[in-house]
CSV table of C-alpha atoms and ligand atoms in Angstrom, one decimal:
chain,number,residue,atom,x,y,z
A,50,UNK,CA,9.0,-94.3,158.6
A,51,UNK,CA,5.6,-95.6,156.4
A,52,UNK,CA,3.8,-98.0,159.1
A,53,UNK,CA,1.6,-100.7,157.6
A,54,UNK,CA,-1.2,-99.4,158.9
A,55,UNK,CA,-2.5,-96.1,160.9
A,56,UNK,CA,-6.1,-95.3,162.3
A,57,UNK,CA,-7.4,-92.2,162.0
A,58,UNK,CA,-10.4,-89.5,162.1
A,59,UNK,CA,-12.3,-88.7,159.7
A,60,UNK,CA,-14.3,-86.0,160.8
A,61,UNK,CA,-17.0,-85.9,163.7
A,62,UNK,CA,-15.6,-88.9,165.5
A,63,UNK,CA,-14.6,-86.9,168.6
A,64,UNK,CA,-17.9,-84.7,168.5
A,65,UNK,CA,-20.4,-88.0,168.5
A,66,UNK,CA,-18.4,-89.7,171.4
A,67,UNK,CA,-19.1,-86.1,173.4
A,68,UNK,CA,-22.6,-86.1,172.1
A,69,UNK,CA,-22.9,-89.8,173.2
A,70,UNK,CA,-21.7,-89.3,176.6
A,71,UNK,CA,-23.9,-85.8,176.8
A,72,UNK,CA,-26.7,-88.1,176.4
A,73,UNK,CA,-26.6,-89.8,179.4
A,74,UNK,CA,-25.9,-93.3,177.8
A,75,UNK,CA,-23.0,-94.6,176.8
A,76,UNK,CA,-24.0,-98.6,177.3
A,77,UNK,CA,-24.9,-100.9,174.2
A,78,UNK,CA,-27.7,-100.0,171.7
A,79,UNK,CA,-27.5,-96.6,172.5
A,80,UNK,CA,-28.8,-94.1,169.9
A,81,UNK,CA,-25.4,-94.3,168.0
A,82,UNK,CA,-25.5,-97.8,168.0
A,83,UNK,CA,-29.1,-97.7,166.6
A,84,UNK,CA,-27.9,-95.3,163.6
A,85,UNK,CA,-25.3,-97.9,162.5
A,86,UNK,CA,-28.0,-100.3,162.8
A,87,UNK,CA,-30.3,-98.1,160.6
A,88,UNK,CA,-27.4,-97.5,158.1
A,89,UNK,CA,-26.6,-100.9,157.2
A,90,UNK,CA,-29.9,-102.1,156.7
A,91,UNK,CA,-30.6,-99.1,154.5
A,92,UNK,CA,-27.3,-99.3,152.6
A,93,UNK,CA,-26.9,-102.9,152.2
A,94,UNK,CA,-30.1,-104.3,152.7
A,95,UNK,CA,-29.2,-106.8,155.0
A,96,UNK,CA,-32.7,-108.3,157.3
A,97,UNK,CA,-30.8,-107.6,160.2
A,98,UNK,CA,-27.6,-105.6,161.4
A,99,UNK,CA,-26.6,-106.3,164.7
A,100,UNK,CA,-23.4,-104.4,166.0
A,101,UNK,CA,-21.0,-106.4,168.3
A,102,UNK,CA,-17.6,-105.9,170.2
A,103,UNK,CA,-15.7,-107.5,166.9
A,104,UNK,CA,-16.2,-109.8,164.5
A,105,UNK,CA,-14.6,-112.7,166.3
A,106,UNK,CA,-17.6,-112.4,168.6
A,107,UNK,CA,-20.1,-111.9,165.7
A,108,UNK,CA,-18.9,-115.1,164.2
A,109,UNK,CA,-19.1,-116.8,167.9
A,110,UNK,CA,-22.8,-115.7,167.9
A,111,UNK,CA,-23.0,-117.2,164.4
A,112,UNK,CA,-21.8,-120.6,165.9
A,113,UNK,CA,-24.2,-120.5,168.6
A,114,UNK,CA,-27.2,-119.4,166.6
A,115,UNK,CA,-26.4,-122.5,164.3
A,116,UNK,CA,-26.0,-124.6,167.7
A,117,UNK,CA,-22.7,-126.0,166.5
A,118,UNK,CA,-22.0,-128.9,168.7
A,119,UNK,CA,-19.5,-131.7,169.8
A,120,UNK,CA,-19.2,-134.3,166.7
A,121,UNK,CA,-20.5,-131.6,164.2
A,122,UNK,CA,-17.8,-130.6,161.3
A,123,UNK,CA,-17.4,-127.2,160.0
A,124,UNK,CA,-15.3,-126.5,156.8
A,125,UNK,CA,-13.3,-123.1,157.0
A,126,UNK,CA,-10.5,-122.4,154.5
A,127,UNK,CA,-6.6,-122.6,156.5
A,128,UNK,CA,-5.6,-119.4,155.2
A,129,UNK,CA,-7.4,-117.3,157.4
A,130,UNK,CA,-7.6,-115.6,160.8
A,131,UNK,CA,-7.6,-117.7,163.8
A,132,UNK,CA,-11.5,-116.1,164.7
A,133,UNK,CA,-13.0,-118.0,161.4
A,134,UNK,CA,-11.8,-121.4,162.7
A,135,UNK,CA,-11.6,-120.7,166.7
A,136,UNK,CA,-15.4,-119.5,166.6
A,137,UNK,CA,-16.5,-123.3,165.8
A,138,UNK,CA,-14.1,-124.8,168.0
A,139,UNK,CA,-15.1,-123.3,171.0
A,140,UNK,CA,-18.5,-124.9,170.5
A,141,UNK,CA,-17.1,-128.5,170.0
A,142,UNK,CA,-17.1,-128.9,166.0
A,143,UNK,CA,-14.2,-130.7,164.2
A,144,UNK,CA,-12.8,-128.5,162.0
A,145,UNK,CA,-12.0,-129.5,157.8
A,146,UNK,CA,-9.4,-127.0,156.4
A,147,UNK,CA,-10.2,-126.2,152.8
A,148,UNK,CA,-7.4,-125.0,150.4
A,149,UNK,CA,-7.2,-121.6,148.6
A,150,UNK,CA,-7.8,-120.9,144.8
A,151,UNK,CA,-4.7,-120.6,142.8
A,152,UNK,CA,-4.9,-117.4,142.0
A,153,UNK,CA,-6.1,-116.0,145.1
A,154,UNK,CA,-6.4,-116.8,148.6
A,155,UNK,CA,-10.3,-117.7,148.7
A,156,UNK,CA,-11.5,-120.6,149.4
A,157,UNK,CA,-11.6,-123.1,146.2
A,158,UNK,CA,-15.4,-123.9,145.7
A,159,UNK,CA,-14.4,-126.6,143.3
A,160,UNK,CA,-12.6,-128.6,146.0
A,161,UNK,CA,-15.8,-128.3,148.3
A,162,UNK,CA,-17.8,-131.1,147.4
A,163,UNK,CA,-15.2,-133.9,148.5
A,164,UNK,CA,-14.6,-132.0,152.1
A,165,UNK,CA,-18.7,-132.5,152.7
A,166,UNK,CA,-19.9,-135.8,155.1
A,167,UNK,CA,-23.2,-136.5,156.9
A,168,UNK,CA,-21.9,-134.5,159.7
A,169,UNK,CA,-21.0,-130.8,158.3
A,170,UNK,CA,-23.1,-128.2,159.5
A,171,UNK,CA,-21.6,-125.2,158.0
A,172,UNK,CA,-19.3,-123.6,155.3
A,173,UNK,CA,-17.2,-120.6,156.5
A,174,UNK,CA,-16.0,-118.4,153.5
A,175,UNK,CA,-13.5,-115.5,154.1
A,176,UNK,CA,-14.1,-113.0,151.4
A,177,UNK,CA,-10.0,-112.5,151.3
A,178,UNK,CA,-9.0,-109.0,150.8
A,179,UNK,CA,-12.5,-107.7,150.3
A,180,UNK,CA,-13.0,-109.7,147.0
A,181,UNK,CA,-15.8,-112.2,147.0
A,182,UNK,CA,-15.4,-116.2,147.1
A,183,UNK,CA,-17.4,-117.3,144.4
A,184,UNK,CA,-20.7,-117.6,146.3
A,185,UNK,CA,-23.2,-119.0,144.0
A,186,UNK,CA,-21.5,-122.8,143.4
A,187,UNK,CA,-20.7,-122.6,146.9
A,188,UNK,CA,-24.5,-121.8,147.8
A,189,UNK,CA,-25.9,-124.4,145.7
A,190,UNK,CA,-23.8,-126.9,147.1
A,191,UNK,CA,-24.7,-126.0,150.6
A,192,UNK,CA,-28.2,-126.0,149.9
A,193,UNK,CA,-28.0,-129.2,148.5
A,194,UNK,CA,-26.9,-130.6,151.5
A,195,UNK,CA,-28.9,-128.4,154.1
A,196,UNK,CA,-25.5,-127.0,155.0
A,197,UNK,CA,-25.3,-122.9,156.4
A,198,UNK,CA,-22.9,-120.4,154.7
A,199,UNK,CA,-21.1,-117.9,156.8
A,200,UNK,CA,-19.6,-114.8,155.7
A,201,UNK,CA,-16.4,-113.9,157.4
A,202,UNK,CA,-16.9,-110.6,155.7
A,203,UNK,CA,-14.1,-108.7,158.1
A,204,UNK,CA,-12.5,-107.5,155.3
A,205,UNK,CA,-15.4,-107.3,152.7
A,206,UNK,CA,-17.4,-104.2,153.8
A,207,UNK,CA,-19.0,-102.1,150.7
A,208,UNK,CA,-17.5,-104.7,148.4
A,209,UNK,CA,-20.2,-107.1,146.1
A,210,UNK,CA,-20.7,-109.9,144.5
A,211,UNK,CA,-22.8,-109.8,141.2
A,212,UNK,CA,-24.1,-106.7,142.8
A,213,UNK,CA,-25.2,-108.3,146.3
A,214,UNK,CA,-23.4,-106.9,149.1
A,215,UNK,CA,-20.9,-109.2,151.0
A,216,UNK,CA,-22.5,-110.1,154.3
A,217,UNK,CA,-26.2,-110.3,152.5
A,218,UNK,CA,-25.4,-114.1,150.9
A,219,UNK,CA,-24.8,-116.6,153.4
A,220,UNK,CA,-27.2,-117.3,156.3
A,221,UNK,CA,-25.2,-114.8,158.5
A,222,UNK,CA,-22.0,-112.4,157.9
A,223,UNK,CA,-19.5,-111.1,160.0
A,224,UNK,CA,-17.7,-107.7,159.6
A,225,UNK,CA,-15.0,-106.0,161.7
A,226,UNK,CA,-14.4,-102.6,162.4
A,227,UNK,CA,-11.0,-103.2,164.0
A,228,UNK,CA,-8.2,-100.4,163.2
A,229,UNK,CA,-6.6,-102.1,160.7
A,230,UNK,CA,-10.0,-102.1,158.0
A,231,UNK,CA,-11.5,-99.5,155.9
A,232,UNK,CA,-13.8,-98.3,158.1
A,233,UNK,CA,-13.2,-98.6,162.3
A,234,UNK,CA,-13.9,-98.2,165.7
A,235,UNK,CA,-10.9,-99.3,167.2
A,236,UNK,CA,-12.5,-102.8,168.2
A,237,UNK,CA,-16.0,-103.5,166.7
A,238,UNK,CA,-17.8,-105.8,164.5
A,239,UNK,CA,-21.1,-106.2,162.9
A,240,UNK,CA,-23.2,-109.6,162.4
A,241,UNK,CA,-25.8,-109.6,159.8
A,242,UNK,CA,-28.8,-112.1,159.6
A,243,UNK,CA,-29.9,-113.0,156.1
A,244,UNK,CA,-32.2,-116.0,157.3
A,245,UNK,CA,-35.1,-114.2,159.3
A,246,UNK,CA,-35.5,-117.3,161.5
A,247,UNK,CA,-32.2,-116.3,163.5
A,248,UNK,CA,-33.3,-112.7,164.3
A,249,UNK,CA,-35.0,-112.9,167.3
A,250,UNK,CA,-32.6,-115.6,169.1
A,251,UNK,CA,-29.2,-113.4,167.9
A,252,UNK,CA,-30.9,-110.5,170.0
A,253,UNK,CA,-31.1,-112.8,172.9
A,254,UNK,CA,-27.7,-114.4,172.3
A,255,UNK,CA,-26.0,-110.8,172.2
A,256,UNK,CA,-28.1,-110.0,175.5
A,257,UNK,CA,-26.5,-112.6,177.8
A,258,UNK,CA,-28.9,-114.8,177.1
A,259,UNK,CA,-32.0,-112.6,178.3
A,260,UNK,CA,-35.3,-111.0,176.2
A,261,UNK,CA,-33.8,-107.3,177.3
A,262,UNK,CA,-34.1,-105.9,173.4
A,263,UNK,CA,-37.9,-107.0,173.3
A,264,UNK,CA,-38.6,-105.3,176.9
A,265,UNK,CA,-37.1,-102.2,175.4
A,266,UNK,CA,-39.2,-102.5,172.6
A,267,UNK,CA,-42.4,-102.7,174.8
A,268,UNK,CA,-42.9,-106.3,173.6
A,269,UNK,CA,-42.7,-107.9,177.4
A,270,UNK,CA,-43.3,-106.3,180.5
A,271,UNK,CA,-40.1,-107.8,181.9
A,272,UNK,CA,-37.2,-109.3,181.0
A,273,UNK,CA,-35.3,-112.3,182.1
A,274,UNK,CA,-33.1,-115.5,181.2
A,275,UNK,CA,-34.4,-117.3,178.3
A,276,UNK,CA,-31.6,-119.0,176.3
A,277,UNK,CA,-27.9,-119.1,176.5
A,278,UNK,CA,-26.1,-115.8,175.4
A,279,UNK,CA,-22.9,-113.5,176.3
A,280,UNK,CA,-22.4,-109.8,175.9
A,281,UNK,CA,-21.9,-109.3,172.4
A,282,UNK,CA,-23.2,-105.9,172.4
A,283,UNK,CA,-20.5,-102.7,172.2
A,284,UNK,CA,-20.6,-99.6,173.9
A,285,UNK,CA,-22.3,-96.6,172.3
A,286,UNK,CA,-18.8,-95.0,172.3
A,287,UNK,CA,-17.6,-97.6,169.7
A,288,UNK,CA,-20.8,-96.8,167.9
A,289,UNK,CA,-20.0,-92.7,167.8
A,290,UNK,CA,-17.0,-93.8,166.5
A,291,UNK,CA,-17.8,-96.2,163.5
A,292,UNK,CA,-20.7,-93.9,163.1
A,293,UNK,CA,-18.7,-90.8,162.0
A,294,UNK,CA,-16.9,-92.8,159.7
A,295,UNK,CA,-19.9,-94.7,158.2
A,296,UNK,CA,-21.0,-91.0,157.2
A,297,UNK,CA,-18.4,-90.7,155.4
A,298,UNK,CA,-17.7,-94.1,153.8
A,299,UNK,CA,-17.7,-93.1,150.1
A,300,UNK,CA,-15.2,-90.2,150.5
A,301,UNK,CA,-12.8,-93.5,152.6
A,302,UNK,CA,-13.8,-96.1,149.6
A,303,UNK,CA,-12.6,-93.6,147.0
A,304,UNK,CA,-9.6,-92.9,148.5
A,305,UNK,CA,-8.5,-96.3,149.1
A,306,UNK,CA,-9.5,-97.0,145.5
A,307,UNK,CA,-7.2,-94.2,144.5
A,308,UNK,CA,-4.1,-95.4,146.2
A,309,UNK,CA,-4.9,-99.2,145.3
A,310,UNK,CA,-4.7,-98.1,141.9
A,311,UNK,CA,-1.7,-96.2,142.1
A,312,UNK,CA,0.0,-99.4,143.5
A,313,UNK,CA,-1.1,-101.5,140.3
A,314,UNK,CA,-0.6,-99.3,137.9
A,315,UNK,CA,3.1,-98.9,139.1
A,316,UNK,CA,3.7,-102.3,139.8
A,317,UNK,CA,1.7,-104.4,137.5
A,318,UNK,CA,4.1,-104.1,134.4
A,319,UNK,CA,7.5,-104.2,136.6
A,320,UNK,CA,6.2,-107.2,138.9
A,321,UNK,CA,5.8,-109.9,136.3
A,322,UNK,CA,9.8,-110.0,135.4
A,323,UNK,CA,10.7,-111.1,138.8
A,324,UNK,CA,7.7,-114.0,139.0
A,325,UNK,CA,5.7,-111.7,141.5
A,326,UNK,CA,1.9,-111.9,141.3
A,327,UNK,CA,-0.9,-109.1,141.7
A,328,UNK,CA,-4.1,-109.3,143.3
A,329,UNK,CA,-6.7,-111.1,140.9
A,330,UNK,CA,-10.4,-109.6,141.1
A,331,UNK,CA,-12.6,-111.8,139.3
A,332,UNK,CA,-15.3,-110.6,137.0
A,333,UNK,CA,-18.1,-111.3,139.5
A,334,UNK,CA,-16.6,-109.7,142.2
A,335,UNK,CA,-15.5,-105.4,143.4
A,336,UNK,CA,-12.6,-104.5,144.8
A,337,UNK,CA,-13.2,-102.5,148.0
A,338,UNK,CA,-9.4,-101.7,148.2
A,339,UNK,CA,-9.0,-103.0,151.7
A,340,UNK,CA,-5.6,-104.4,150.9
A,341,UNK,CA,-2.9,-104.1,148.2
A,342,UNK,CA,-0.7,-107.4,148.1
A,343,UNK,CA,2.0,-108.8,145.9
A,344,UNK,CA,2.6,-112.7,145.8
A,345,UNK,CA,6.3,-113.1,145.9
A,346,UNK,CA,8.1,-115.8,144.1
A,347,UNK,CA,9.3,-117.9,146.9
A,348,UNK,CA,10.1,-117.1,150.9
A,349,UNK,CA,13.8,-116.2,150.1
A,350,UNK,CA,12.6,-113.1,148.0
A,351,UNK,CA,10.3,-112.0,150.6
A,352,UNK,CA,12.2,-112.0,153.5
A,353,UNK,CA,14.5,-110.2,151.5
A,354,UNK,CA,12.1,-107.8,150.3
A,355,UNK,CA,10.7,-107.4,154.1
A,356,UNK,CA,14.4,-106.5,155.2
A,357,UNK,CA,15.2,-104.1,152.4
A,358,UNK,CA,11.7,-102.3,152.9
A,359,UNK,CA,12.7,-101.9,156.4
A,360,UNK,CA,15.9,-100.3,156.1
A,361,UNK,CA,13.9,-98.1,154.0
A,362,UNK,CA,11.4,-97.3,157.1
A,363,UNK,CA,8.8,-99.0,155.4
A,364,UNK,CA,6.6,-101.5,157.3
A,365,UNK,CA,5.3,-104.2,154.7
A,366,UNK,CA,3.9,-107.4,156.2
A,367,UNK,CA,3.0,-110.9,155.7
A,368,UNK,CA,-0.1,-112.6,156.7
A,369,UNK,CA,-2.1,-115.7,158.1
A,370,UNK,CA,0.4,-118.3,158.5
A,371,UNK,CA,-2.1,-121.8,157.5
A,372,UNK,CA,-3.9,-122.7,160.2
A,373,UNK,CA,-3.3,-126.5,159.8
A,374,UNK,CA,0.4,-126.1,160.7
A,375,UNK,CA,-0.5,-124.0,163.8
A,376,UNK,CA,0.9,-125.2,167.2
A,377,UNK,CA,-3.0,-125.7,168.6
A,378,UNK,CA,-4.5,-127.6,165.2
A,379,UNK,CA,-1.2,-129.6,164.0
A,380,UNK,CA,-1.8,-132.8,165.9
A,381,UNK,CA,-5.7,-132.3,165.1
A,382,UNK,CA,-5.0,-132.0,161.4
A,383,UNK,CA,-6.0,-135.0,158.9
A,384,UNK,CA,-2.7,-134.6,157.0
A,385,UNK,CA,-4.3,-133.4,153.4
A,386,UNK,CA,-1.8,-131.0,152.3
A,387,UNK,CA,-3.3,-127.7,151.0
A,388,UNK,CA,-0.6,-126.3,148.8
A,389,UNK,CA,-2.3,-122.9,147.7
A,390,UNK,CA,-2.6,-121.8,151.4
A,391,UNK,CA,0.8,-122.8,152.2
A,392,UNK,CA,2.3,-120.7,149.4
A,393,UNK,CA,0.3,-117.7,150.3
A,394,UNK,CA,1.8,-118.4,153.8
A,395,UNK,CA,5.3,-118.1,152.4
A,396,UNK,CA,5.1,-115.4,149.6
A,397,UNK,CA,2.4,-113.0,150.4
A,398,UNK,CA,3.2,-109.7,151.3
A,399,UNK,CA,0.7,-106.8,152.1
A,400,UNK,CA,1.5,-103.1,151.6
A,401,UNK,CA,1.0,-99.9,153.4
A,402,UNK,CA,-2.4,-99.3,152.6
A,403,UNK,CA,-4.6,-96.5,155.0
A,404,UNK,CA,-6.5,-93.5,154.4
A,405,UNK,CA,-3.7,-90.9,155.1
A,406,UNK,CA,-1.2,-92.4,152.9
A,407,UNK,CA,0.0,-89.7,150.8
A,408,UNK,CA,0.3,-90.2,146.8
A,409,UNK,CA,4.3,-89.3,147.7
A,410,UNK,CA,4.4,-92.1,150.1
A,411,UNK,CA,2.8,-94.6,147.8
A,412,UNK,CA,5.8,-93.7,145.1
A,413,UNK,CA,8.5,-94.2,147.7
A,414,UNK,CA,7.1,-97.9,148.9
A,415,UNK,CA,6.8,-98.8,144.9
A,416,UNK,CA,10.7,-97.3,144.5
A,417,UNK,CA,11.8,-99.2,147.2
A,418,UNK,CA,10.1,-102.4,146.3
A,419,UNK,CA,11.9,-101.9,142.9
A,420,UNK,CA,15.3,-101.0,143.7
A,421,UNK,CA,14.9,-103.8,146.2
A,422,UNK,CA,14.3,-106.4,143.7
A,423,UNK,CA,16.6,-105.1,140.9
A,424,UNK,CA,19.7,-105.7,143.6
A,425,UNK,CA,18.4,-109.0,145.1
B,552,LIG,C1,-9.9,-108.9,161.3
B,552,LIG,C2,-10.7,-110.3,160.7
B,552,LIG,C3,-11.2,-110.9,162.0
B,552,LIG,C4,-11.0,-110.4,163.2
B,552,LIG,O1,-11.9,-109.3,163.4
B,552,LIG,P1,-12.0,-108.5,165.0
B,552,LIG,O2,-13.4,-107.4,164.9
B,552,LIG,O3,-10.7,-108.3,165.3
B,552,LIG,O4,-12.6,-109.6,165.8
B,552,LIG,C5,-11.4,-112.3,161.7
B,552,LIG,N1,-11.8,-112.7,160.1
B,552,LIG,C6,-11.0,-112.0,159.0
B,552,LIG,C7,-10.7,-112.5,157.8
B,552,LIG,C8,-10.3,-110.5,159.1
B,552,LIG,O5,-9.6,-109.9,159.0
């Protein structure tokens, strides 16, 4: 059996968890959480990095920080995870869904200008598969209209746009350490803040609306309720697990890239003749090997391929179902068609890719794909 994903221990995860327990403090903002914050701020230069319980929570914090409210409009790609949209719906925003590019699932920067109205407050970009969206035109458009840009960089750790780390380009960025991402903590996330005006309030919102963070730094002599907020900070056990992974991020990334390249080398020449597309990495973007996907000719071809792989005990999976067609949103959508998003909904297939996947297993997946297609 080759699963789609497999969580793994890289080295010192269990040692660090035991250390956290022995230190007598496993609630939020303990020593491992601080180590994670330092790692992110030093390695990637984020003005502020705050661990959260999930990327979903980091996105919800961003909506609170921007004071998104009823009547505001937020532009979100339709081909994304629920949380990129739901975080803003929770604040009463009206969603305006944007289409993907034709060549890849990222938001089509050229089509955004038409979606902006005087009510638009934010654009959410999702760096699909860890490959950067074309940020310069998006940021330029947003600055011109006084709109914030939030990066859903859930899949984007250690990936770059024109040399700048993902999560450092918009006002804020949100990362995930869910067990399906490159570096994991089971469930976990990170909010990055690039515009310093949001830092002080982010600490308060993350700590249930209290100024507890300032209190622990000795800046105030008691702490209390000063704003709205919730409990967005993870246990130090989560950070202990994550820190063991972060220490080894270069080996983790090197192995994932090797697997990605192996898929690409084996499949790129063969799949074209079946009308199947491969990932596109634009010149401005790096590849962090978060995902290896193929884009089938149609739904029927993909369904047969998934079933054929399943018969060989290989678990390959499709991805998002366009949110404008979702049961929650279908009655709320303005009726615009988003053809590229629909095509990726029907045709995109993700292949197994995880740190412990062996070269042999990778070859087995490629063989099974090519045999199935030849027989279809
Ligand atoms: C995984 C993912 C999320 C959600 O991350 P959680 O940490 O599970 O909340 C959000 N957006 C995208 C694009 C994702 O891939």
